[in-house]
Tab-separated table of C-alpha atoms in Angstrom:
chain	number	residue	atom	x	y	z
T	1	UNK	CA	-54.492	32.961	33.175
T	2	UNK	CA	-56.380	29.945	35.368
T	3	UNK	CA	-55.851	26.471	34.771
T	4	UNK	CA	-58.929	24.490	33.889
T	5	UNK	CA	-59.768	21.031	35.076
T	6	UNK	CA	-62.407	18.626	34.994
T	7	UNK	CA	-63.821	17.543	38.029
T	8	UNK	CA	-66.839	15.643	37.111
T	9	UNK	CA	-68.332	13.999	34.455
T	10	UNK	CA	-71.825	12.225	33.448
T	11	UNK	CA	-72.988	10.565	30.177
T	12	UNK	CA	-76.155	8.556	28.776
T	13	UNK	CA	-74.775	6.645	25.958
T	14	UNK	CA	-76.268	3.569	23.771
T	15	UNK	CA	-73.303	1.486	25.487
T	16	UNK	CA	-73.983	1.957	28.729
T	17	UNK	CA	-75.919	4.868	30.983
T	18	UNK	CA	-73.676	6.605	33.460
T	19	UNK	CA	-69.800	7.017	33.904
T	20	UNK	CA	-68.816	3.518	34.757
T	21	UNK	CA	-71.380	1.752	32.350
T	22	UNK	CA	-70.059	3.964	29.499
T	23	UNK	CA	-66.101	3.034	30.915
T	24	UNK	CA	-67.076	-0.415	30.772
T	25	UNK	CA	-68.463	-0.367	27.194
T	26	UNK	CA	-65.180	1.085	25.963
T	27	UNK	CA	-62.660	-1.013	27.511
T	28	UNK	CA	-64.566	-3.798	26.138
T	29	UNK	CA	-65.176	-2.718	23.126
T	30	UNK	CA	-69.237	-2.973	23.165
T	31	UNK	CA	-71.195	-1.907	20.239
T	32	UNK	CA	-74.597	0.254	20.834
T	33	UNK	CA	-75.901	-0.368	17.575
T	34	UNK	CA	-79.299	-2.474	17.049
T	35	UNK	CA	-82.815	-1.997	15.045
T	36	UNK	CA	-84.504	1.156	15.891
T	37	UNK	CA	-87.347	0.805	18.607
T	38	UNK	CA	-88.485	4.244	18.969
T	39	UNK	CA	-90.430	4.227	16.189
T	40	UNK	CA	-91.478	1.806	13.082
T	41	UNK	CA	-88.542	2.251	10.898
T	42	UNK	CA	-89.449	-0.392	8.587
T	43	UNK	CA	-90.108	1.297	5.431
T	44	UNK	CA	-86.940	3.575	6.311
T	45	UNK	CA	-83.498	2.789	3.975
T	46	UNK	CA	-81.287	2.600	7.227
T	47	UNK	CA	-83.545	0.869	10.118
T	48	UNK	CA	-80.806	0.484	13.035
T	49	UNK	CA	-78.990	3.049	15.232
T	50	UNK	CA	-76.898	3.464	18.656
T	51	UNK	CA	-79.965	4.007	21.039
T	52	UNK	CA	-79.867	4.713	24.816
T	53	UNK	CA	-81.378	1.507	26.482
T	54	UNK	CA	-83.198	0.858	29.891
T	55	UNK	CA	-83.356	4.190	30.194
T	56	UNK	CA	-86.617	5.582	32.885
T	57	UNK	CA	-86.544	9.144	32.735
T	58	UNK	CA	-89.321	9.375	35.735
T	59	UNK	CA	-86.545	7.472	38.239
T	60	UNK	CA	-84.726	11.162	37.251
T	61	UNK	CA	-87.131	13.404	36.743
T	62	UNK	CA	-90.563	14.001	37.761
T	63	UNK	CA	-92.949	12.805	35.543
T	64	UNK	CA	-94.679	16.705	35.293
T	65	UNK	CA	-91.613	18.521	34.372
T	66	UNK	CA	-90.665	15.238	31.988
T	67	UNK	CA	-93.741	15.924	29.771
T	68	UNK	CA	-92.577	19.418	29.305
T	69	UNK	CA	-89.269	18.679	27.848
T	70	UNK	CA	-88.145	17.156	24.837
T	71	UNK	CA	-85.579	13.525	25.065
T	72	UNK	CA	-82.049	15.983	24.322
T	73	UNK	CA	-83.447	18.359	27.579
T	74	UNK	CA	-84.288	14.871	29.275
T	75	UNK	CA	-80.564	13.451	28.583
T	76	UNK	CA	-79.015	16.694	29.103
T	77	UNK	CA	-80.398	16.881	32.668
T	78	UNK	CA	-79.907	13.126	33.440
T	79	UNK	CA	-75.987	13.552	32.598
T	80	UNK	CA	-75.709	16.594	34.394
T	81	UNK	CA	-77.275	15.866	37.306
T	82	UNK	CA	-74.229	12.639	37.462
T	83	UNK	CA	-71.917	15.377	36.752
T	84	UNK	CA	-72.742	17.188	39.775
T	85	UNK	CA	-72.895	14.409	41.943
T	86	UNK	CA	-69.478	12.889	40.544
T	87	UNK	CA	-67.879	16.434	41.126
T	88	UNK	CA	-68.940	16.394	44.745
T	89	UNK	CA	-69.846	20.035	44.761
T	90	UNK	CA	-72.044	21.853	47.062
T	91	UNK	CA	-73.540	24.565	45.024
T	92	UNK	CA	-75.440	26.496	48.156
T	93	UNK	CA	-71.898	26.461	49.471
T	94	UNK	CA	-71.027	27.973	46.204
T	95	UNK	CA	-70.756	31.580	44.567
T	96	UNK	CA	-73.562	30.680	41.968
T	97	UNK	CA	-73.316	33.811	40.445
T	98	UNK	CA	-69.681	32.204	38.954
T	99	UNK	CA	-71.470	29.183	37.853
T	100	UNK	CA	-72.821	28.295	34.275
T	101	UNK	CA	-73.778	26.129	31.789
T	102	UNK	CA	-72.284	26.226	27.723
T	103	UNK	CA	-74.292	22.739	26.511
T	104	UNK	CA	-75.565	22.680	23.353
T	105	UNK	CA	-77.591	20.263	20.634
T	106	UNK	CA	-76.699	19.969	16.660
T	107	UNK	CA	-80.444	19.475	15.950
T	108	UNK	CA	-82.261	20.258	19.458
T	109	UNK	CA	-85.424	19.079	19.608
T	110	UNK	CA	-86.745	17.144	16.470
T	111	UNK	CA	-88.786	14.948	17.978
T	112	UNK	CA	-90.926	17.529	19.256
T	113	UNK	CA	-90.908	18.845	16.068
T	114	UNK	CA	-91.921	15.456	14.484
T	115	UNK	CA	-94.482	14.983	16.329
T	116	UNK	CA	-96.405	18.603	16.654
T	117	UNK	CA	-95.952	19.092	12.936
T	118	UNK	CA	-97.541	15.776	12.270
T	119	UNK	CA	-100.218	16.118	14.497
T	120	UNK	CA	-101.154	19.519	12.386
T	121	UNK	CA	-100.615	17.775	9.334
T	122	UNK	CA	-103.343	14.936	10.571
T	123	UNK	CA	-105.755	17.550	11.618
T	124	UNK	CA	-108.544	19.777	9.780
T	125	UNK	CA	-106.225	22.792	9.797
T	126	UNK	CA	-107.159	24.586	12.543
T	127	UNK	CA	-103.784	25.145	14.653
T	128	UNK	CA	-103.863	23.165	18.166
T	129	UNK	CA	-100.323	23.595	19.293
T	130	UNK	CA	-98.997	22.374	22.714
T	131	UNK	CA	-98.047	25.691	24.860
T	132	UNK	CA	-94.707	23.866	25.375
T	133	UNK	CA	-93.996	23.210	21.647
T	134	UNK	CA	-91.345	25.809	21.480
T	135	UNK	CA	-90.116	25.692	24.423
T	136	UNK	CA	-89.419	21.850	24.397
T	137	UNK	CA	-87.839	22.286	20.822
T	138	UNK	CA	-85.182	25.274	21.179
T	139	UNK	CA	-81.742	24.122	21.776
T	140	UNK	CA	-80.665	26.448	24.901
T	141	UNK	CA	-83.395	25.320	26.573
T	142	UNK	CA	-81.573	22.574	27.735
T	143	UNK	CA	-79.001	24.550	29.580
T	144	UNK	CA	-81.826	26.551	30.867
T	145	UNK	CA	-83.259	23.914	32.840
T	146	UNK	CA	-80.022	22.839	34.137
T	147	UNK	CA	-79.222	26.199	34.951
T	148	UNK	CA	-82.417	26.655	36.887
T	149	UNK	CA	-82.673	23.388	38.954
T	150	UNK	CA	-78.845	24.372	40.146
T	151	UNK	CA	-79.583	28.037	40.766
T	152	UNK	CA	-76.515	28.760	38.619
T	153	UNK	CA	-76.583	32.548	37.328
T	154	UNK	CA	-73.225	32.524	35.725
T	155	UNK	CA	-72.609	32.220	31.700
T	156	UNK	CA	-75.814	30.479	30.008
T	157	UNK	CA	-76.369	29.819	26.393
T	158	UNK	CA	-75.740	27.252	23.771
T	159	UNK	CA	-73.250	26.775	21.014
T	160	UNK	CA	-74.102	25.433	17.595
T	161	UNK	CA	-71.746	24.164	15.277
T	162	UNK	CA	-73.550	20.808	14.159
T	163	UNK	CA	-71.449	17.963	14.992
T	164	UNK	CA	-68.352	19.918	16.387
T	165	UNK	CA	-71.172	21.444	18.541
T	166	UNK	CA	-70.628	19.892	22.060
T	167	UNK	CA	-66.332	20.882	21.629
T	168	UNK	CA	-67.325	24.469	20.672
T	169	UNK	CA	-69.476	24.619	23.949
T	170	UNK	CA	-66.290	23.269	25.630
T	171	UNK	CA	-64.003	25.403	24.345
T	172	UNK	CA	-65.996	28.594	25.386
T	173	UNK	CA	-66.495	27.345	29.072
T	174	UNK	CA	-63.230	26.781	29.228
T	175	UNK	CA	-62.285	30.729	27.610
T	176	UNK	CA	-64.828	31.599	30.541
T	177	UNK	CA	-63.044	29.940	33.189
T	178	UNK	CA	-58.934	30.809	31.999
T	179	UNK	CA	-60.494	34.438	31.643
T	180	UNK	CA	-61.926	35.054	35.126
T	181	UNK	CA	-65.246	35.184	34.135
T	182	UNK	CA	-66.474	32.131	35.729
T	183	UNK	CA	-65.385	29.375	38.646
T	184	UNK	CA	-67.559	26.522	37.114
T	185	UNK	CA	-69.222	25.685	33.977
T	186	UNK	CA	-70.881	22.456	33.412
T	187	UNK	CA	-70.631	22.164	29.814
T	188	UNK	CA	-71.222	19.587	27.190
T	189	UNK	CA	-74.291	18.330	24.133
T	190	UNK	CA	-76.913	16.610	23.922
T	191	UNK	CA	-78.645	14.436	21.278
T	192	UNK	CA	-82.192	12.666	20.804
T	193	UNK	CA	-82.092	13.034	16.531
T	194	UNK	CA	-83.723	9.162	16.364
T	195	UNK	CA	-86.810	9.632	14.637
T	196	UNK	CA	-88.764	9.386	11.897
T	197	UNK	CA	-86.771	13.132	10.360
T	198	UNK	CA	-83.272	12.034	11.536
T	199	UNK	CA	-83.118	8.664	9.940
T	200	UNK	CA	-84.777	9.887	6.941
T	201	UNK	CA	-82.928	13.028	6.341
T	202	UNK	CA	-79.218	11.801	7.078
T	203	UNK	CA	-80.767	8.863	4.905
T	204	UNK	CA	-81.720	11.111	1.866
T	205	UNK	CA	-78.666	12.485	1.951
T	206	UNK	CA	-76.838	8.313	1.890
T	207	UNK	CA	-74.855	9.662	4.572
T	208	UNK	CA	-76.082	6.373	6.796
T	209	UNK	CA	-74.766	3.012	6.737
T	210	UNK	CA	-77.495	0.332	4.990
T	211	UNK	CA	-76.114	-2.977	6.885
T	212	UNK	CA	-79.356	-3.855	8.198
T	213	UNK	CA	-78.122	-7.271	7.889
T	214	UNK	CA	-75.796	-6.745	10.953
T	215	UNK	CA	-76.134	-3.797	12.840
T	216	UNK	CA	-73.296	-4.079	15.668
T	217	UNK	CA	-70.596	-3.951	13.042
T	218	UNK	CA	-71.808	-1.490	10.773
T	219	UNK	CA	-70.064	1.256	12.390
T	220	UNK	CA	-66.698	0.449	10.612
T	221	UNK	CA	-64.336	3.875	11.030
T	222	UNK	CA	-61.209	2.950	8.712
T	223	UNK	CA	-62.386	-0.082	7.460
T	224	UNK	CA	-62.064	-0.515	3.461
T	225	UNK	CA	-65.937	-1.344	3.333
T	226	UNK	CA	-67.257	1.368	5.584
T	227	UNK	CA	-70.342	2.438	3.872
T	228	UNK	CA	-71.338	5.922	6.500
T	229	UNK	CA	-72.329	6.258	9.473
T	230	UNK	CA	-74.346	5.160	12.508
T	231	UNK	CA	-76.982	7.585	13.820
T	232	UNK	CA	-76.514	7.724	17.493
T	233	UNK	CA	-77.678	9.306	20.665
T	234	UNK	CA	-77.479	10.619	24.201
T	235	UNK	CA	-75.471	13.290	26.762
T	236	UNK	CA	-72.394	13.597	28.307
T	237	UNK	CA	-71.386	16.882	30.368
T	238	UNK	CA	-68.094	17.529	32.308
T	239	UNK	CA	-67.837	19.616	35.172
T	240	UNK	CA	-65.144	22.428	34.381
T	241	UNK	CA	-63.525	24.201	37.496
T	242	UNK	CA	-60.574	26.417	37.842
T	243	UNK	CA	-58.070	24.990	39.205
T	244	UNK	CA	-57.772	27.427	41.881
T	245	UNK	CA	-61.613	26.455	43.171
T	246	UNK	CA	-60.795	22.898	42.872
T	247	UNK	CA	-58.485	23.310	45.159
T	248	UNK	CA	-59.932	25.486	47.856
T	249	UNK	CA	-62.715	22.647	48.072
T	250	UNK	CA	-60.350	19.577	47.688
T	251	UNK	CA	-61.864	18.371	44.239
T	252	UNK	CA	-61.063	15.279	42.970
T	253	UNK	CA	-59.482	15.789	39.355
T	254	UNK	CA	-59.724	14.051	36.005
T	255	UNK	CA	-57.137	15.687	34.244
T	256	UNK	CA	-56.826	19.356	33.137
T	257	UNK	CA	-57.674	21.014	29.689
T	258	UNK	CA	-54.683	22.278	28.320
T	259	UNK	CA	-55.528	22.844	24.411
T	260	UNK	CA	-58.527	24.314	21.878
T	261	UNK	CA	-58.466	24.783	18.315
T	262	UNK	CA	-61.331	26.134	15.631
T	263	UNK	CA	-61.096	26.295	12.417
T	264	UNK	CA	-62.959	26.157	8.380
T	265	UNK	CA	-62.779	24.439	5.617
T	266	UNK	CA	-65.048	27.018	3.712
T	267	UNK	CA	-65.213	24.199	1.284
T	268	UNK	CA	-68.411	22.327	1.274
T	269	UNK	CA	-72.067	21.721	2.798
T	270	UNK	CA	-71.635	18.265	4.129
T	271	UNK	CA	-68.193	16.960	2.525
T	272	UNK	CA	-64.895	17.481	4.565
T	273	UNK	CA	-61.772	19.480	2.319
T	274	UNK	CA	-60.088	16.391	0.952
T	275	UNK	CA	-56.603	17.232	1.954
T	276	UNK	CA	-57.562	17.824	5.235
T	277	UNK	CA	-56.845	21.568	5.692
T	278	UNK	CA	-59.327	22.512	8.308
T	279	UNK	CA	-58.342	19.339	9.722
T	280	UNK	CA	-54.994	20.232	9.762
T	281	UNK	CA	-55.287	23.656	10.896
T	282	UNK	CA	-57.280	22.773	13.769
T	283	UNK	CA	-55.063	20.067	15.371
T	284	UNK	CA	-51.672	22.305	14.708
T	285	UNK	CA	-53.944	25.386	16.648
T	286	UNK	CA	-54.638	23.143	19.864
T	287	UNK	CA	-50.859	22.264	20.010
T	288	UNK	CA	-49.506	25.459	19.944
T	289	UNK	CA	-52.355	26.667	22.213
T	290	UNK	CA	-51.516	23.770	24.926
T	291	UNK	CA	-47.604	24.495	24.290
T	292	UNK	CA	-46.733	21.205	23.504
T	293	UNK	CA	-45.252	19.554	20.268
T	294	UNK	CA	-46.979	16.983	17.743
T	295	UNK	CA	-44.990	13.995	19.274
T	296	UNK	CA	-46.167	14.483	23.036
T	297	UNK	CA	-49.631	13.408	21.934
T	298	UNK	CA	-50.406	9.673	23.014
T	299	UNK	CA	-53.950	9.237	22.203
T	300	UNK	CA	-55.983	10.938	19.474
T	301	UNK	CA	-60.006	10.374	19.436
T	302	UNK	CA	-60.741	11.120	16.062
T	303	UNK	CA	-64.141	12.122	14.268
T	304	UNK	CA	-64.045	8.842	12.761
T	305	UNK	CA	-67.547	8.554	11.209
T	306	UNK	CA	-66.888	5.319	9.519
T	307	UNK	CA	-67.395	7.793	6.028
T	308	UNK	CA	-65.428	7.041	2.710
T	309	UNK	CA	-64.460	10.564	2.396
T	310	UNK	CA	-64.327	11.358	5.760
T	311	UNK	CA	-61.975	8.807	7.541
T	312	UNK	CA	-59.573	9.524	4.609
T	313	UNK	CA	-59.604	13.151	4.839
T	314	UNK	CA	-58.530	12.723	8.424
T	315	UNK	CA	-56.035	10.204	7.829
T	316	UNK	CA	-54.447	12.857	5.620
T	317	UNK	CA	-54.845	15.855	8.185
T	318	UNK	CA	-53.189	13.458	11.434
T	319	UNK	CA	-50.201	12.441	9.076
T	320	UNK	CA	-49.739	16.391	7.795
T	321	UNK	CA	-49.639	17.411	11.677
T	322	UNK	CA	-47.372	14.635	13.656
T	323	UNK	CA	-45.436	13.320	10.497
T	324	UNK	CA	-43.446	10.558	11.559
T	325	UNK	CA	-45.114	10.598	15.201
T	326	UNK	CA	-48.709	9.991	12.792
T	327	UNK	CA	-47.486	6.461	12.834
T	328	UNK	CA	-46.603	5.715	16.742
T	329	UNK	CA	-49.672	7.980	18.174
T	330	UNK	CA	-52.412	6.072	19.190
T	331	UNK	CA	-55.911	6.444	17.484
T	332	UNK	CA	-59.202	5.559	17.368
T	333	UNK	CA	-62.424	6.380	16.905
T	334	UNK	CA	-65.076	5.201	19.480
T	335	UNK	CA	-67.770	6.267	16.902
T	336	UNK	CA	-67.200	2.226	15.999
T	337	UNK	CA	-68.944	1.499	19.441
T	338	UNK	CA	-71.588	4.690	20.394
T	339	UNK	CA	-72.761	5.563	16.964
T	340	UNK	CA	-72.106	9.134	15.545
T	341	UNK	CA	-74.040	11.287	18.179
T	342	UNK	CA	-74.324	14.990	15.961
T	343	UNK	CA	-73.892	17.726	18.314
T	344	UNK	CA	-73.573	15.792	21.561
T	345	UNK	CA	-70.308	14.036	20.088
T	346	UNK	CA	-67.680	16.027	20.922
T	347	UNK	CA	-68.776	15.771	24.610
T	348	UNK	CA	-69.301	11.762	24.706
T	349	UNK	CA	-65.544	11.522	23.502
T	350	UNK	CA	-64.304	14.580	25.800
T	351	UNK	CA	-64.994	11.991	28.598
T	352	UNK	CA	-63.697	9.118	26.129
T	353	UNK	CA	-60.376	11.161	26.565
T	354	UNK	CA	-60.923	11.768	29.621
T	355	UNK	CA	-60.848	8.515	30.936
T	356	UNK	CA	-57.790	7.575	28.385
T	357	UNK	CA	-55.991	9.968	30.519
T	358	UNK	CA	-56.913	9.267	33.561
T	359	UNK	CA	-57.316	5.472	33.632
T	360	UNK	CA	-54.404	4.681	31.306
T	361	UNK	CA	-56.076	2.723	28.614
T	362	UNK	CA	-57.093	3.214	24.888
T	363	UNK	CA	-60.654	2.297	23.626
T	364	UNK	CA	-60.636	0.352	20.785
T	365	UNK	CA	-61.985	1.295	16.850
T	366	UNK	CA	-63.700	-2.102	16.776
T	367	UNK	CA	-65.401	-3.546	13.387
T	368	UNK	CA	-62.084	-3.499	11.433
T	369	UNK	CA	-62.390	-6.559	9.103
T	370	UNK	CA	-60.441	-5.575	6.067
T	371	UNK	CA	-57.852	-2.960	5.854
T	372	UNK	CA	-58.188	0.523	3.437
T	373	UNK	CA	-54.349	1.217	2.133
T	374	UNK	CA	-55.343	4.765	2.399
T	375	UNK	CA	-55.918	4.570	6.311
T	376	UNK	CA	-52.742	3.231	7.398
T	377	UNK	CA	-52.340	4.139	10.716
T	378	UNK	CA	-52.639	2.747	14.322
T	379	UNK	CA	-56.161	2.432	15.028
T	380	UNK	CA	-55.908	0.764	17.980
T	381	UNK	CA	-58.581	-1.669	16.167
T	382	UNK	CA	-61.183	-4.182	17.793
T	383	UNK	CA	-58.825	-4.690	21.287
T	384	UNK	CA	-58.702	-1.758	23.872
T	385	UNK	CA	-54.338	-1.009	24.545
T	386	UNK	CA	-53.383	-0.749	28.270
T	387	UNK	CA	-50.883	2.068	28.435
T	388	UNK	CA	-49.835	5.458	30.009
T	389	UNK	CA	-52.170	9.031	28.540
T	390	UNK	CA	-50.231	11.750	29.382
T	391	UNK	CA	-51.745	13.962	26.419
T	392	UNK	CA	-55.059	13.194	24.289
T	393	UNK	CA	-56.147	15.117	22.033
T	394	UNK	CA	-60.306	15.066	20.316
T	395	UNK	CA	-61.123	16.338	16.741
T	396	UNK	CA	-64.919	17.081	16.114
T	397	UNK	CA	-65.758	18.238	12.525
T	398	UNK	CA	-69.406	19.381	11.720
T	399	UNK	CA	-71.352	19.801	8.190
T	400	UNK	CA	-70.653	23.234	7.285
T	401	UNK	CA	-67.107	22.395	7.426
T	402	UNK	CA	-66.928	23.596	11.411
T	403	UNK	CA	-64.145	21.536	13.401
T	404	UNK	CA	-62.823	22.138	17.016
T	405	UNK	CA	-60.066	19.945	18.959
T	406	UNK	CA	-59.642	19.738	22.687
T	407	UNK	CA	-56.807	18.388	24.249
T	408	UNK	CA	-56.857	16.868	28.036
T	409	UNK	CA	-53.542	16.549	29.654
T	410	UNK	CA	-53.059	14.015	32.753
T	411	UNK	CA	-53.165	16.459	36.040
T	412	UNK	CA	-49.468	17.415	37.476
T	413	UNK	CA	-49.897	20.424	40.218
């Protein structure tokens, strides 16, 4: 079987846009959150989120093909593109045929929807649809455009899983790659769920935080006053090579992907199984597929949506797996700083473990201001920890009670 290692990486995130930006914001613990400027969310019960910022999208793409795409296809192409460059790869020196794309969106695109749907609702009836509607909406057609700028006519679809989406698109690129069915995959999610339907509908459902009173700390993973989460968006996508093809073209290299779990609850729409068992069975699957042992992990990213039920649940699942290593691993949950981005989350903290591993320092869970007794582990909270990554390990769960864990391991030849 091929080893699989990441050779690139790009991101748009509300704490910074690009690779080092988005380093930067984690080591120093920046939070993305602020009132909502895309639209007038003043009426709305939650009226802040983690927004990308200074953000032109005609500096990246031209302003013809920009008009055709939704904001996920916009920040899907935008982090790829840094992937590519980052990776240093030459794909007209490159069997494109082994090339693809796995990048996928939990809700695709909904502002698109928004606004068409509106505009019909405002008319007299008679249907005036854009010709792009659909295509600007669909959620692999984001991987489609990246797919076609490249050339690359390897593997191309999307994975949907809701908020484990991004790891699930992850995990198959990498199944491509180990399998010899593929060289390179860029894979990775995207989110632009910000509008008028996202805030409202997570709102309905009081899954949203309501501290409109002070945005940058209401993303409070762990905390005993966490009151949900933080709507969030943006990209990240990492450039996946075997290891065999980074070599032959002397890639630089992150670290290598070593571990994948997927499992169930089969418990609930939107609420996680409160022991933890999908959890659980996730995190033991990605061990005993990297070959490793619960106390070799050094840094878990954890969902961590700042969720009463959900941080708990968790809690439970990590102290099932490691036992007495629960309490000496390193956690946290940079959810605290970006927001909860849906489907592109799993991604954003792929390259949060990423750079654990390969920069040898933990991001923080900052906005921890009282302590739960029922989360009573090391959270790494508010202050990033300088130390050695030689294993980290990423949970996604999804409503639906979908969860996938990826581990990165530092790279040893």
């Amino acid at each position: 079987m091929e080893r699989v290692v990441v050779t690139g990486m790009g991101c748009l995130t509300p704490i910074g846009n690009g690779l080092s930006a988005y380093r930067d914001g984690l080591r120093g613990g920046v939070s993305g959150a602020g009132p909502i400027t895309h639209f007038d969310a003043s009426k709305f019960r939650t009226r802040f989120a983690c927004e990308v910022k200074g953000l032109d999208v005609e500096a990246h793409i031209p302003k013809k093909e920009a008009r055709r795409m939704d904001p996920f296809c916009h920040y899907a192409l935008i982090a790829a593109d840094e992937a590519v460059a980052d990776a240093g790869i030459d794909f007209e020196k490159t069997d494109k045929d082994r090339c693809g794309v796995v990048l996928g969106s939990g809700i695709g695109g909904l502002n698109t929807f928004t606004e068409e749907m509106s505009a019909f609702a405002r008319g007299d009836g008679t249907p005036r649809f854009n010709p792009f509607f659909i295509p600007k909406m669909i959620i692999d057609i984001a991987p489609g455009h990246i797919s076609m700028k490249y050339g690359l006519r390897g593997p191309n679809y999307s994975c949907i899983s809701a908020c484990a989406t991004a790891t699930n698109c992850l995990i198959d690129a990498f199944l491509l790659l180990r399998s010899g069915l593929a060289d390179v995959m860029l894979s990775g999610g995207s989110e632009a769920a910000v509008t008028e339907a996202g805030i409202g509908g997570f709102g309905a459902m009081r899954a949203l935080s309501e501290r409109n009173d002070d945005p940058a700390t209401a993303s409070r993973p762990f905390d005993q006053d966490r009151d949900g989460f933080v709507l969030g968006e943006g990209s990240a996508v990492l450039m996946l090579e075997t290891l065999s093809h980074a070599m032959r073209r002397g890639a630089k290299i992150y670290a290598e992907l070593v571990g994948v779990g997927m499992s169930a609850d089969a418990h609930h729409l939107t609420a996680p199984e409160p022991e933890g068992r999908g959890a659980i069975a996730v995190m033991k699957r990605a061990i005993e597929f990297a070959g490793i042992r619960p106390q070799d992990i050094d840094y878990i990213n954890v969902h961590g949506t700042s969720t009463p039920l959900g941080d708990v649940a968790e809690t439970k699942a990590i102290k099932n797996v490691f036992g007495e290593h629960a309490y000496k691993v390193k956690i946290s949950s940079t959810k605290s700083m970006t927001g909860h981005l849906l489907g592109a989350a799993g991604a954003v903290e792929a390259v949060a473990a990423v750079i654990a591993v390969h920069d040898g320092f933990v991001p923080p869970t900052i906005n921890h201001f009282t302590d739960d007794p029922e989360c009573d582990l090391d959270y790494t909270f508010n202050q990033a920890a300088v130390m050695p990554v030689r294993y980290a390990l990423s949970n996604t769960f999804g409503f639906g009670g979908h969860n996938a864990t990826v581990i990165f391991k530092r790279f040893e030849e």
